[in-house]
CSV table of C-alpha atoms in Angstrom, one decimal:
chain,number,residue,atom,x,y,z
A,1436,UNK,CA,54.2,35.6,-42.0
A,1437,UNK,CA,51.9,37.4,-39.5
A,1438,UNK,CA,49.9,40.6,-39.5
A,1439,UNK,CA,48.6,42.5,-42.5
A,1440,UNK,CA,51.2,43.7,-45.1
A,1441,UNK,CA,51.7,47.4,-45.4
A,1442,UNK,CA,50.0,48.5,-48.6
A,1443,UNK,CA,52.3,50.5,-50.9
A,1444,UNK,CA,51.0,53.7,-52.5
A,1445,UNK,CA,50.1,52.6,-56.1
A,1446,UNK,CA,48.0,55.6,-57.0
A,1447,UNK,CA,50.7,57.1,-59.2
A,1448,UNK,CA,50.6,54.1,-61.5
A,1449,UNK,CA,47.7,54.6,-63.9
A,1450,UNK,CA,48.9,51.9,-66.3
A,1451,UNK,CA,49.1,48.8,-64.2
A,1452,UNK,CA,50.1,45.2,-64.9
A,1453,UNK,CA,47.0,43.3,-65.8
A,1454,UNK,CA,46.8,39.7,-64.6
A,1455,UNK,CA,44.1,37.7,-66.4
A,1456,UNK,CA,42.6,35.0,-64.1
A,1457,UNK,CA,42.0,35.0,-60.4
A,1458,UNK,CA,43.0,31.5,-59.7
A,1459,UNK,CA,46.1,30.5,-57.7
A,1460,UNK,CA,48.6,31.6,-60.4
A,1461,UNK,CA,47.0,35.0,-61.0
A,1462,UNK,CA,46.6,35.8,-57.3
A,1463,UNK,CA,50.2,34.8,-56.6
A,1464,UNK,CA,51.6,37.0,-59.4
A,1465,UNK,CA,49.5,40.0,-58.2
A,1466,UNK,CA,50.7,39.6,-54.6
A,1467,UNK,CA,54.3,39.3,-55.7
A,1468,UNK,CA,54.0,42.4,-57.9
A,1469,UNK,CA,52.3,44.3,-55.1
A,1470,UNK,CA,55.1,43.4,-52.7
A,1471,UNK,CA,57.4,45.1,-55.1
A,1472,UNK,CA,55.3,48.3,-55.2
A,1473,UNK,CA,54.0,47.5,-58.7
A,1474,UNK,CA,50.3,48.0,-59.3
A,1475,UNK,CA,48.6,44.8,-60.5
A,1476,UNK,CA,44.9,44.5,-61.5
A,1477,UNK,CA,43.5,41.0,-61.6
A,1478,UNK,CA,40.7,40.6,-64.2
A,1479,UNK,CA,38.4,37.6,-63.7
A,1480,UNK,CA,35.5,36.6,-65.9
A,1481,UNK,CA,33.6,34.9,-63.0
A,1482,UNK,CA,32.2,36.6,-60.0
A,1483,UNK,CA,34.8,35.3,-57.5
A,1484,UNK,CA,38.3,34.1,-57.1
A,1485,UNK,CA,39.3,30.5,-57.5
A,1486,UNK,CA,36.4,29.8,-59.9
A,1487,UNK,CA,37.8,26.5,-61.2
A,1488,UNK,CA,38.4,25.2,-57.6
A,1489,UNK,CA,34.8,25.9,-56.8
A,1490,UNK,CA,33.7,23.7,-59.6
A,1491,UNK,CA,35.8,20.7,-58.8
A,1492,UNK,CA,34.2,17.5,-57.4
A,1493,UNK,CA,33.5,17.4,-53.7
A,1494,UNK,CA,35.9,14.6,-52.9
A,1495,UNK,CA,39.0,16.3,-54.2
A,1496,UNK,CA,42.0,17.0,-52.0
A,1497,UNK,CA,45.3,18.3,-53.0
A,1498,UNK,CA,47.8,15.6,-54.0
A,1499,UNK,CA,50.5,17.9,-52.8
A,1500,UNK,CA,51.2,18.7,-49.2
A,1501,UNK,CA,49.9,21.8,-47.4
A,1502,UNK,CA,53.4,23.1,-46.7
A,1503,UNK,CA,54.5,22.8,-50.3
A,1504,UNK,CA,51.2,24.3,-51.8
A,1505,UNK,CA,51.2,27.7,-50.2
A,1506,UNK,CA,51.4,30.8,-52.3
A,1507,UNK,CA,53.9,33.7,-51.7
A,1508,UNK,CA,53.4,35.6,-48.5
A,1509,UNK,CA,50.8,33.5,-46.7
A,1510,UNK,CA,51.0,29.9,-45.3
A,1511,UNK,CA,48.1,27.6,-45.4
A,1512,UNK,CA,46.5,27.0,-41.9
A,1513,UNK,CA,47.6,23.9,-40.1
A,1514,UNK,CA,44.0,23.0,-39.4
A,1515,UNK,CA,43.6,22.2,-43.1
A,1516,UNK,CA,45.6,19.1,-42.6
A,1517,UNK,CA,48.3,17.6,-44.7
A,1518,UNK,CA,46.2,17.0,-47.8
A,1519,UNK,CA,44.0,20.1,-48.2
A,1520,UNK,CA,40.4,19.6,-49.2
A,1521,UNK,CA,38.9,21.5,-52.2
A,1522,UNK,CA,36.7,23.7,-50.1
A,1523,UNK,CA,39.7,24.7,-48.0
A,1524,UNK,CA,41.7,25.6,-51.1
A,1525,UNK,CA,38.8,28.0,-51.9
A,1526,UNK,CA,38.9,29.5,-48.4
A,1527,UNK,CA,42.6,29.9,-48.7
A,1528,UNK,CA,42.4,31.7,-52.0
A,1529,UNK,CA,39.7,34.1,-50.6
A,1530,UNK,CA,41.8,34.8,-47.6
A,1531,UNK,CA,44.9,35.3,-49.8
A,1532,UNK,CA,43.2,38.0,-51.9
A,1533,UNK,CA,42.0,39.7,-48.8
A,1534,UNK,CA,45.3,39.5,-46.9
A,1535,UNK,CA,47.3,41.0,-49.7
A,1536,UNK,CA,44.6,43.6,-50.5
A,1537,UNK,CA,44.6,42.6,-54.1
A,1538,UNK,CA,42.9,44.7,-56.7
A,1539,UNK,CA,40.5,42.4,-58.4
A,1540,UNK,CA,37.8,43.2,-61.1
A,1541,UNK,CA,35.3,40.3,-61.4
A,1542,UNK,CA,32.7,39.7,-64.0
A,1543,UNK,CA,34.9,41.0,-66.7
A,1544,UNK,CA,36.3,38.7,-69.5
A,1545,UNK,CA,39.3,39.8,-71.5
A,1546,UNK,CA,38.6,38.8,-75.1
A,1547,UNK,CA,41.7,40.0,-76.9
A,1548,UNK,CA,45.2,41.1,-76.2
A,1549,UNK,CA,47.2,43.1,-78.7
A,1550,UNK,CA,50.3,45.4,-78.7
A,1551,UNK,CA,49.7,49.0,-77.8
A,1552,UNK,CA,48.5,50.9,-80.8
A,1553,UNK,CA,50.9,53.8,-80.5
A,1554,UNK,CA,54.0,51.5,-80.8
A,1555,UNK,CA,55.0,52.3,-77.3
A,1556,UNK,CA,55.9,49.5,-74.9
A,1557,UNK,CA,52.9,47.8,-73.4
A,1558,UNK,CA,49.6,46.2,-74.3
A,1559,UNK,CA,46.0,46.9,-75.1
A,1560,UNK,CA,43.3,44.6,-73.6
A,1561,UNK,CA,39.8,44.4,-75.0
A,1562,UNK,CA,37.1,43.1,-72.6
A,1563,UNK,CA,33.4,42.6,-72.3
A,1564,UNK,CA,31.2,45.7,-72.1
A,1565,UNK,CA,33.4,47.5,-74.7
A,1566,UNK,CA,36.2,48.0,-72.1
A,1567,UNK,CA,39.7,48.9,-73.4
A,1568,UNK,CA,42.5,48.8,-70.9
A,1569,UNK,CA,46.2,49.9,-71.3
A,1570,UNK,CA,48.8,47.7,-69.6
A,1571,UNK,CA,52.5,48.0,-69.1
A,1572,UNK,CA,52.6,44.2,-69.0
A,1573,UNK,CA,50.2,41.3,-69.1
A,1574,UNK,CA,50.2,38.0,-67.2
A,1575,UNK,CA,47.9,35.3,-68.7
A,1576,UNK,CA,46.9,33.0,-65.8
A,1577,UNK,CA,43.6,31.6,-67.2
A,1578,UNK,CA,44.6,28.1,-66.2
A,1579,UNK,CA,45.5,24.6,-67.4
A,1580,UNK,CA,41.9,23.4,-67.0
A,1581,UNK,CA,40.1,26.2,-68.9
A,1582,UNK,CA,37.7,24.6,-71.4
A,1583,UNK,CA,36.4,21.0,-70.9
A,1584,UNK,CA,37.1,18.8,-73.9
A,1585,UNK,CA,35.0,15.8,-75.0
A,1586,UNK,CA,36.2,13.8,-78.0
A,1587,UNK,CA,33.9,13.8,-81.0
A,1588,UNK,CA,33.3,10.1,-80.9
A,1589,UNK,CA,31.3,8.7,-83.8
A,1590,UNK,CA,27.7,8.2,-82.8
A,1591,UNK,CA,28.1,10.2,-79.6
A,1592,UNK,CA,24.9,12.1,-80.2
A,1593,UNK,CA,22.9,8.9,-80.4
A,1594,UNK,CA,23.7,7.8,-76.9
A,1595,UNK,CA,20.5,8.0,-74.9
A,1596,UNK,CA,22.0,8.1,-71.4
A,1597,UNK,CA,23.6,11.1,-69.7
A,1598,UNK,CA,27.1,11.8,-71.0
A,1599,UNK,CA,28.9,14.5,-68.9
A,1600,UNK,CA,32.4,15.9,-68.8
A,1601,UNK,CA,34.2,15.4,-65.5
A,1602,UNK,CA,33.9,19.1,-64.9
A,1603,UNK,CA,30.2,18.6,-64.3
A,1604,UNK,CA,30.7,15.8,-61.8
A,1605,UNK,CA,30.3,16.7,-58.1
A,1606,UNK,CA,29.6,13.5,-56.2
A,1607,UNK,CA,28.2,10.0,-56.7
A,1608,UNK,CA,24.7,10.6,-55.4
A,1609,UNK,CA,23.1,10.9,-58.9
A,1610,UNK,CA,24.7,7.7,-60.0
A,1611,UNK,CA,23.7,5.5,-57.1
A,1612,UNK,CA,22.6,2.0,-58.3
A,1613,UNK,CA,23.7,2.8,-61.9
A,1614,UNK,CA,26.2,1.2,-64.3
A,1615,UNK,CA,28.8,4.0,-65.0
A,1616,UNK,CA,31.6,4.2,-67.5
A,1617,UNK,CA,34.4,6.7,-66.7
A,1618,UNK,CA,36.5,7.5,-69.8
A,1619,UNK,CA,40.1,8.6,-69.1
A,1620,UNK,CA,42.6,7.4,-66.5
A,1621,UNK,CA,44.3,10.5,-65.4
A,1622,UNK,CA,44.1,11.6,-61.8
A,1623,UNK,CA,40.6,13.0,-62.3
A,1624,UNK,CA,39.2,9.9,-64.0
A,1625,UNK,CA,40.8,7.6,-61.5
A,1626,UNK,CA,39.5,9.5,-58.5
A,1627,UNK,CA,36.0,9.9,-59.9
A,1628,UNK,CA,35.9,6.1,-60.6
A,1629,UNK,CA,36.8,5.4,-56.9
A,1630,UNK,CA,34.3,7.9,-55.7
A,1631,UNK,CA,31.5,6.3,-57.7
A,1632,UNK,CA,32.5,2.8,-56.5
A,1633,UNK,CA,32.5,3.9,-52.9
A,1634,UNK,CA,29.4,6.0,-53.3
A,1635,UNK,CA,26.9,3.4,-54.4
A,1636,UNK,CA,27.2,3.0,-58.1
A,1637,UNK,CA,26.2,-0.5,-59.1
A,1638,UNK,CA,29.1,-1.0,-61.5
A,1639,UNK,CA,32.0,1.2,-62.4
A,1640,UNK,CA,34.2,0.7,-65.5
A,1641,UNK,CA,37.2,2.8,-66.4
A,1642,UNK,CA,38.1,3.1,-70.1
A,1643,UNK,CA,41.9,3.2,-70.5
A,1644,UNK,CA,43.7,4.2,-73.7
A,1645,UNK,CA,47.3,4.2,-72.4
A,1646,UNK,CA,48.3,2.4,-69.2
A,1647,UNK,CA,49.2,5.0,-66.6
A,1648,UNK,CA,52.0,5.2,-64.0
A,1649,UNK,CA,50.6,5.0,-60.5
A,1650,UNK,CA,52.4,6.3,-57.5
A,1651,UNK,CA,51.5,6.1,-53.8
A,1652,UNK,CA,50.7,9.6,-52.7
A,1653,UNK,CA,52.9,9.0,-49.6
A,1654,UNK,CA,55.1,6.1,-48.6
A,1655,UNK,CA,56.2,5.8,-44.9
A,1656,UNK,CA,55.3,9.5,-44.5
A,1657,UNK,CA,57.4,10.6,-47.5
A,1658,UNK,CA,55.2,12.4,-50.1
A,1659,UNK,CA,55.8,11.5,-53.7
A,1660,UNK,CA,55.8,15.3,-54.4
A,1661,UNK,CA,59.1,15.6,-52.6
A,1662,UNK,CA,60.6,12.9,-54.8
A,1663,UNK,CA,59.2,14.8,-57.8
A,1664,UNK,CA,61.0,17.9,-56.7
A,1665,UNK,CA,64.3,16.1,-56.2
A,1666,UNK,CA,64.4,14.4,-59.6
A,1667,UNK,CA,63.2,17.3,-61.8
A,1668,UNK,CA,66.7,18.2,-62.9
A,1669,UNK,CA,68.0,14.6,-63.3
A,1670,UNK,CA,68.4,13.0,-66.7
A,1671,UNK,CA,65.1,11.6,-68.0
A,1672,UNK,CA,66.5,8.1,-68.5
A,1673,UNK,CA,67.8,7.9,-65.0
A,1674,UNK,CA,64.5,9.0,-63.5
A,1675,UNK,CA,62.7,6.5,-65.7
A,1676,UNK,CA,64.9,3.7,-64.3
A,1677,UNK,CA,64.4,4.9,-60.7
A,1678,UNK,CA,60.6,5.2,-61.3
A,1679,UNK,CA,60.4,1.7,-62.6
A,1680,UNK,CA,62.2,0.4,-59.5
A,1681,UNK,CA,59.9,2.4,-57.1
A,1682,UNK,CA,56.9,1.3,-59.1
A,1683,UNK,CA,57.7,-2.4,-58.8
A,1684,UNK,CA,58.4,-2.1,-55.1
A,1685,UNK,CA,55.4,0.0,-54.1
A,1686,UNK,CA,52.6,-0.7,-56.6
A,1687,UNK,CA,51.3,-4.2,-57.3
A,1688,UNK,CA,51.1,-5.5,-60.8
A,1689,UNK,CA,47.5,-5.0,-61.9
A,1690,UNK,CA,47.9,-6.6,-65.4
A,1691,UNK,CA,45.6,-9.5,-64.4
A,1692,UNK,CA,42.9,-6.8,-63.7
A,1693,UNK,CA,43.3,-5.1,-67.1
A,1694,UNK,CA,45.7,-2.4,-66.0
A,1695,UNK,CA,49.3,-3.4,-67.1
A,1696,UNK,CA,52.4,-1.6,-66.2
A,1697,UNK,CA,53.1,1.2,-68.8
A,1698,UNK,CA,55.7,0.5,-71.5
A,1699,UNK,CA,57.0,4.1,-71.4
A,1700,UNK,CA,59.2,5.4,-68.6
A,1701,UNK,CA,57.5,7.6,-65.9
A,1702,UNK,CA,59.5,10.8,-66.6
A,1703,UNK,CA,59.4,10.3,-70.3
A,1704,UNK,CA,55.6,10.4,-70.0
A,1705,UNK,CA,55.8,13.5,-67.8
A,1706,UNK,CA,57.8,15.3,-70.5
A,1707,UNK,CA,55.0,14.4,-72.9
A,1708,UNK,CA,52.5,16.0,-70.6
A,1709,UNK,CA,51.1,12.9,-68.7
A,1710,UNK,CA,51.4,13.1,-64.9
A,1711,UNK,CA,51.3,9.9,-63.0
A,1712,UNK,CA,48.3,9.0,-61.0
A,1713,UNK,CA,48.5,9.7,-57.3
A,1714,UNK,CA,46.8,6.7,-55.7
A,1715,UNK,CA,43.8,7.6,-53.5
A,1716,UNK,CA,42.1,4.3,-53.6
A,1717,UNK,CA,42.4,3.1,-57.3
A,1718,UNK,CA,44.7,0.2,-56.6
A,1719,UNK,CA,42.4,-1.3,-54.0
A,1720,UNK,CA,39.3,-0.6,-56.1
A,1721,UNK,CA,40.8,-2.4,-59.1
A,1722,UNK,CA,42.1,-5.4,-57.1
A,1723,UNK,CA,38.7,-5.9,-55.4
A,1724,UNK,CA,36.8,-5.5,-58.7
A,1725,UNK,CA,34.9,-2.4,-57.7
A,1726,UNK,CA,36.5,-0.5,-60.6
A,1727,UNK,CA,36.9,-2.5,-63.8
A,1728,UNK,CA,39.5,-1.3,-66.4
A,1729,UNK,CA,38.3,-1.7,-70.0
A,1730,UNK,CA,39.6,-0.8,-73.4
A,1731,UNK,CA,39.5,2.8,-74.8
A,1732,UNK,CA,36.2,4.1,-76.3
A,1733,UNK,CA,36.1,4.0,-80.1
A,1734,UNK,CA,32.5,5.0,-80.8
A,1735,UNK,CA,28.9,4.9,-79.7
A,1736,UNK,CA,26.1,2.9,-81.3
A,1737,UNK,CA,22.8,3.9,-79.8
A,1738,UNK,CA,22.9,2.7,-76.1
A,1739,UNK,CA,26.1,0.7,-76.7
A,1740,UNK,CA,29.7,1.9,-76.3
A,1741,UNK,CA,32.1,0.3,-78.7
A,1742,UNK,CA,35.6,-0.3,-77.2
A,1743,UNK,CA,39.0,-0.6,-78.9
A,1744,UNK,CA,39.1,-4.4,-78.3
A,1745,UNK,CA,35.9,-4.8,-80.3
A,1746,UNK,CA,33.7,-5.4,-77.2
A,1747,UNK,CA,30.5,-3.5,-76.6
A,1748,UNK,CA,29.1,-2.4,-73.3
A,1749,UNK,CA,25.8,-0.7,-72.3
A,1750,UNK,CA,26.4,1.7,-69.4
A,1751,UNK,CA,23.6,3.7,-67.9
A,1752,UNK,CA,25.8,6.8,-67.9
A,1753,UNK,CA,29.2,8.0,-69.2
A,1754,UNK,CA,31.6,10.5,-67.5
A,1755,UNK,CA,34.3,11.8,-69.8
A,1756,UNK,CA,37.5,12.6,-67.9
A,1757,UNK,CA,39.1,13.5,-71.1
A,1758,UNK,CA,40.9,16.7,-70.2
A,1759,UNK,CA,40.7,20.4,-71.1
A,1760,UNK,CA,41.9,22.8,-73.7
A,1761,UNK,CA,43.7,26.0,-72.9
A,1762,UNK,CA,41.5,28.0,-75.4
A,1763,UNK,CA,44.1,30.8,-75.8
A,1764,UNK,CA,43.8,31.2,-79.6
A,1765,UNK,CA,41.0,33.8,-79.5
A,1766,UNK,CA,42.5,35.7,-76.7
A,1767,UNK,CA,45.9,36.1,-78.3
A,1768,UNK,CA,44.7,36.7,-81.9
A,1769,UNK,CA,47.5,36.8,-84.4
A,1770,UNK,CA,50.3,36.8,-81.8
A,1771,UNK,CA,52.6,34.0,-82.7
A,1772,UNK,CA,53.1,32.8,-79.1
A,1773,UNK,CA,51.5,29.3,-79.0
A,1774,UNK,CA,52.8,26.0,-80.2
A,1775,UNK,CA,50.9,23.6,-82.4
A,1776,UNK,CA,49.0,22.2,-79.4
A,1777,UNK,CA,47.8,25.6,-78.3
A,1778,UNK,CA,50.2,25.9,-75.4
A,1779,UNK,CA,52.3,29.0,-74.7
A,1780,UNK,CA,55.8,28.6,-76.0
A,1781,UNK,CA,57.2,30.4,-72.9
A,1782,UNK,CA,56.2,30.4,-69.3
A,1783,UNK,CA,57.3,32.0,-66.0
A,1784,UNK,CA,59.8,34.8,-66.3
A,1785,UNK,CA,60.4,34.3,-70.0
A,1786,UNK,CA,58.5,36.3,-72.5
A,1787,UNK,CA,58.1,35.5,-76.3
A,1788,UNK,CA,60.9,37.3,-78.3
A,1789,UNK,CA,58.3,39.1,-80.4
A,1790,UNK,CA,56.0,39.8,-77.5
A,1791,UNK,CA,58.0,41.4,-74.6
A,1792,UNK,CA,56.0,42.0,-71.5
A,1793,UNK,CA,53.6,39.1,-72.1
A,1794,UNK,CA,53.9,36.4,-69.5
A,1795,UNK,CA,52.2,33.0,-68.9
A,1796,UNK,CA,51.8,31.0,-65.8
A,1797,UNK,CA,49.9,27.8,-64.9
A,1798,UNK,CA,50.0,26.2,-68.3
A,1799,UNK,CA,52.3,23.3,-67.4
A,1800,UNK,CA,51.5,20.2,-65.3
A,1801,UNK,CA,54.8,19.7,-63.3
A,1802,UNK,CA,55.6,16.5,-61.4
A,1803,UNK,CA,56.8,18.7,-58.5
A,1804,UNK,CA,53.3,20.1,-57.8
A,1805,UNK,CA,51.3,22.7,-59.6
A,1806,UNK,CA,50.7,25.2,-56.7
A,1807,UNK,CA,54.4,25.0,-55.8
A,1808,UNK,CA,55.5,25.9,-59.3
A,1809,UNK,CA,52.9,28.7,-59.5
A,1810,UNK,CA,54.3,30.2,-56.4
A,1811,UNK,CA,57.9,30.0,-57.8
A,1812,UNK,CA,56.7,31.4,-61.2
A,1813,UNK,CA,55.0,34.3,-59.5
A,1814,UNK,CA,58.2,35.5,-57.8
A,1815,UNK,CA,60.2,35.1,-61.1
A,1816,UNK,CA,57.6,37.0,-63.1
A,1817,UNK,CA,57.4,39.8,-60.6
A,1818,UNK,CA,61.1,40.1,-60.5
A,1819,UNK,CA,61.3,40.2,-64.3
A,1820,UNK,CA,58.6,42.9,-64.6
A,1821,UNK,CA,60.3,45.0,-61.9
A,1822,UNK,CA,63.6,44.9,-63.9
A,1823,UNK,CA,61.8,46.3,-67.0
A,1824,UNK,CA,60.3,49.3,-65.3
A,1825,UNK,CA,61.9,52.7,-65.7
A,1826,UNK,CA,64.0,54.0,-62.8
């Protein structure tokens, strides 16, 4: 797509669609709505778009290809390369908002969403500064990685060394020459462990609760993302079998190094919310001893960390790559739209039966690539909202 899109006249739409969150999902929905002549206002609590991407660690690159990671209406520049770096994702999001002339209100946090008081269709949003906003529809796009979560390990407060969540990690420089324990073996924990090992940490251990599936990011030029797209609608058992075969052929058995092959099938784990690790150096780091897998953390005892196998270690620092919480409960108040794990019961073009006009995007972690699915969801949500508008 070339040139600047023609801006539709939205001045006659005083009650817009409000999109909460100016990350990739929120920006994509706003652009898709604007392309249909529907006024969308993006409300962002930080001072800029792509806030979560700005906070990620320096080393991060997309695990999905540039071509399959673009949002609706604007390709990612070829100069970004196949695996786009974090800082270029931020540049792309800034350009995306500018290119589509999106209406974005920054520095405003929406604190509660409730049905319109006069029983008419729509929603009332309460925000910081006493703001009250009327919306014809609301799209919640506050993100999968909203609020850092650190387990309340017994004795955690007695640990004398630095204990930080992975959200605070930027690069290995502060950990040079130190013994570091990384807790959590998702993509973030695995990559931070490798970054530390390559960046001068004296020792890096990786605490593993459940053995992960590991995939090569690309094999003979074929990205694993494309395989994820192809198998999404196949039966889970079949994909589990195929995944086991691919795993044995492409990934060495790391059992002797403390990282056994997982007992549960790859796609079964995905359905439970666990995405496989995209290898960006973990396999080699484990095989060469630069990253040492250890048992899960059970508790802290002063300077010691007690592991599930009964062993004790004394790292100089701990980094908890232990995930995030969606933190939607306060925002949605008494609306019965979340499951028992705090996740939206609906996403994409579907709205809750008792909350029509309330949409969610970006709260799943698909094997086919998060940005790709956000782009698809944006078009579906915009189409659904357009259908509900009066002629």
